[in-house]
Amino acid sequence: MRVAICPGSFDPVTVGHLDIIRRASKLFDKVVVAVLLNMDKNNTWFTIGERIDLLKKATKDIPNVEIAGFEGLLVDFAKQKRACAIVKGLRAVSDFEYEFQMALTNSKLDPNVETLFLTTNSENMYLSSSIVKQVGMLGGDIKPFVPECVHDEILSRIKQRSKLR
Ligand code: PNS
């Protein structure tokens, strides 16, 4: 059984994330989507529980996907899940340095786990969770950017949040 981890902050899930998860699910027997802590992003808008719920709804039609949260090192989670690979989406050149650094760190921590990059679909090249939050907060249409089944939930959360600012 080939298991892969799709890790990320997912604050919130976008159609770009979903595309990578879907494509990874065709390459592996099982994909575990892991909502992890990114210490460089300590101002998240959605709680881990909310992010997990949104991901569960967005992936409910993909049978070999499991959603989980984890507060430690990604490589420890990978070991716990007996995963052989970490799959990440790679957008533009700007992602490369950061992703390369994480991939090399993870391979130093655990050489048994490979990091694989899937290039994002060209339509999602520009997309990020931060863009979704910014557009939503300023009253723009976020429909093209987030999975349809979780659009309303994400929008109302962003609106709630923007009122607090
Ligand atoms: O969606 P993101 O924010 O680019 O995902 C980054 C994430 C959460 C995968 C990364 O920060 C991570 O792996 N966090 C867990 C802690 C860890 O293992 N850090 C060492 C690897 S650099």
Coordinates of C-alpha atoms and ligand atoms in Angstrom, one line a residue, residues 7-10 36-39 41 72-75 88 98-99 102 105-106 109, ligand 1:
P7 CA 0.7 18.6 3.9
G8 CA -0.2 22.3 4.3
S9 CA -1.8 25.1 6.3
F10 CA -5.0 25.1 4.2
L36 CA 0.0 21.2 10.1
L37 CA 1.4 24.2 11.9
N38 CA 3.5 26.6 9.8
M39 CA 5.4 28.6 12.3
K41 CA 2.0 31.8 9.6
G72 CA 4.6 18.0 15.3
L73 CA 7.1 17.5 12.6
L74 CA 5.8 16.5 9.2
V75 CA 8.3 13.6 9.0
K88 CA 3.3 19.3 -2.6
Y98 CA 10.9 27.8 0.2
E99 CA 9.7 24.4 -1.0
M102 CA 11.5 22.3 3.3
T105 CA 15.2 19.6 5.6
N106 CA 12.7 16.8 5.6
L109 CA 15.4 14.5 9.1
Ligands
PNS1 O1 0.7 25.4 3.2 P1 2.1 25.7 3.8 O2 1.9 26.8 4.8 O3 3.1 26.1 2.7 O4 2.6 24.4 4.5 C1 3.8 24.4 5.2 C2 3.8 23.2 6.2 C3 2.6 23.3 7.1 C4 3.7 21.9 5.4 C5 5.2 23.2 6.9 O5 5.3 24.4 7.6 C6 5.4 22.0 7.8 O6 5.8 21.0 7.4 N1 5.1 22.2 9.1 C7 5.2 21.1 10.1 C8 6.5 21.3 11.0 C9 7.7 20.8 10.3 O7 7.8 19.6 10.0 N2 8.7 21.6 10.0 C10 10.0 21.2 9.5 C11 9.9 21.2 8.0 S1 10.5 22.7 7.3

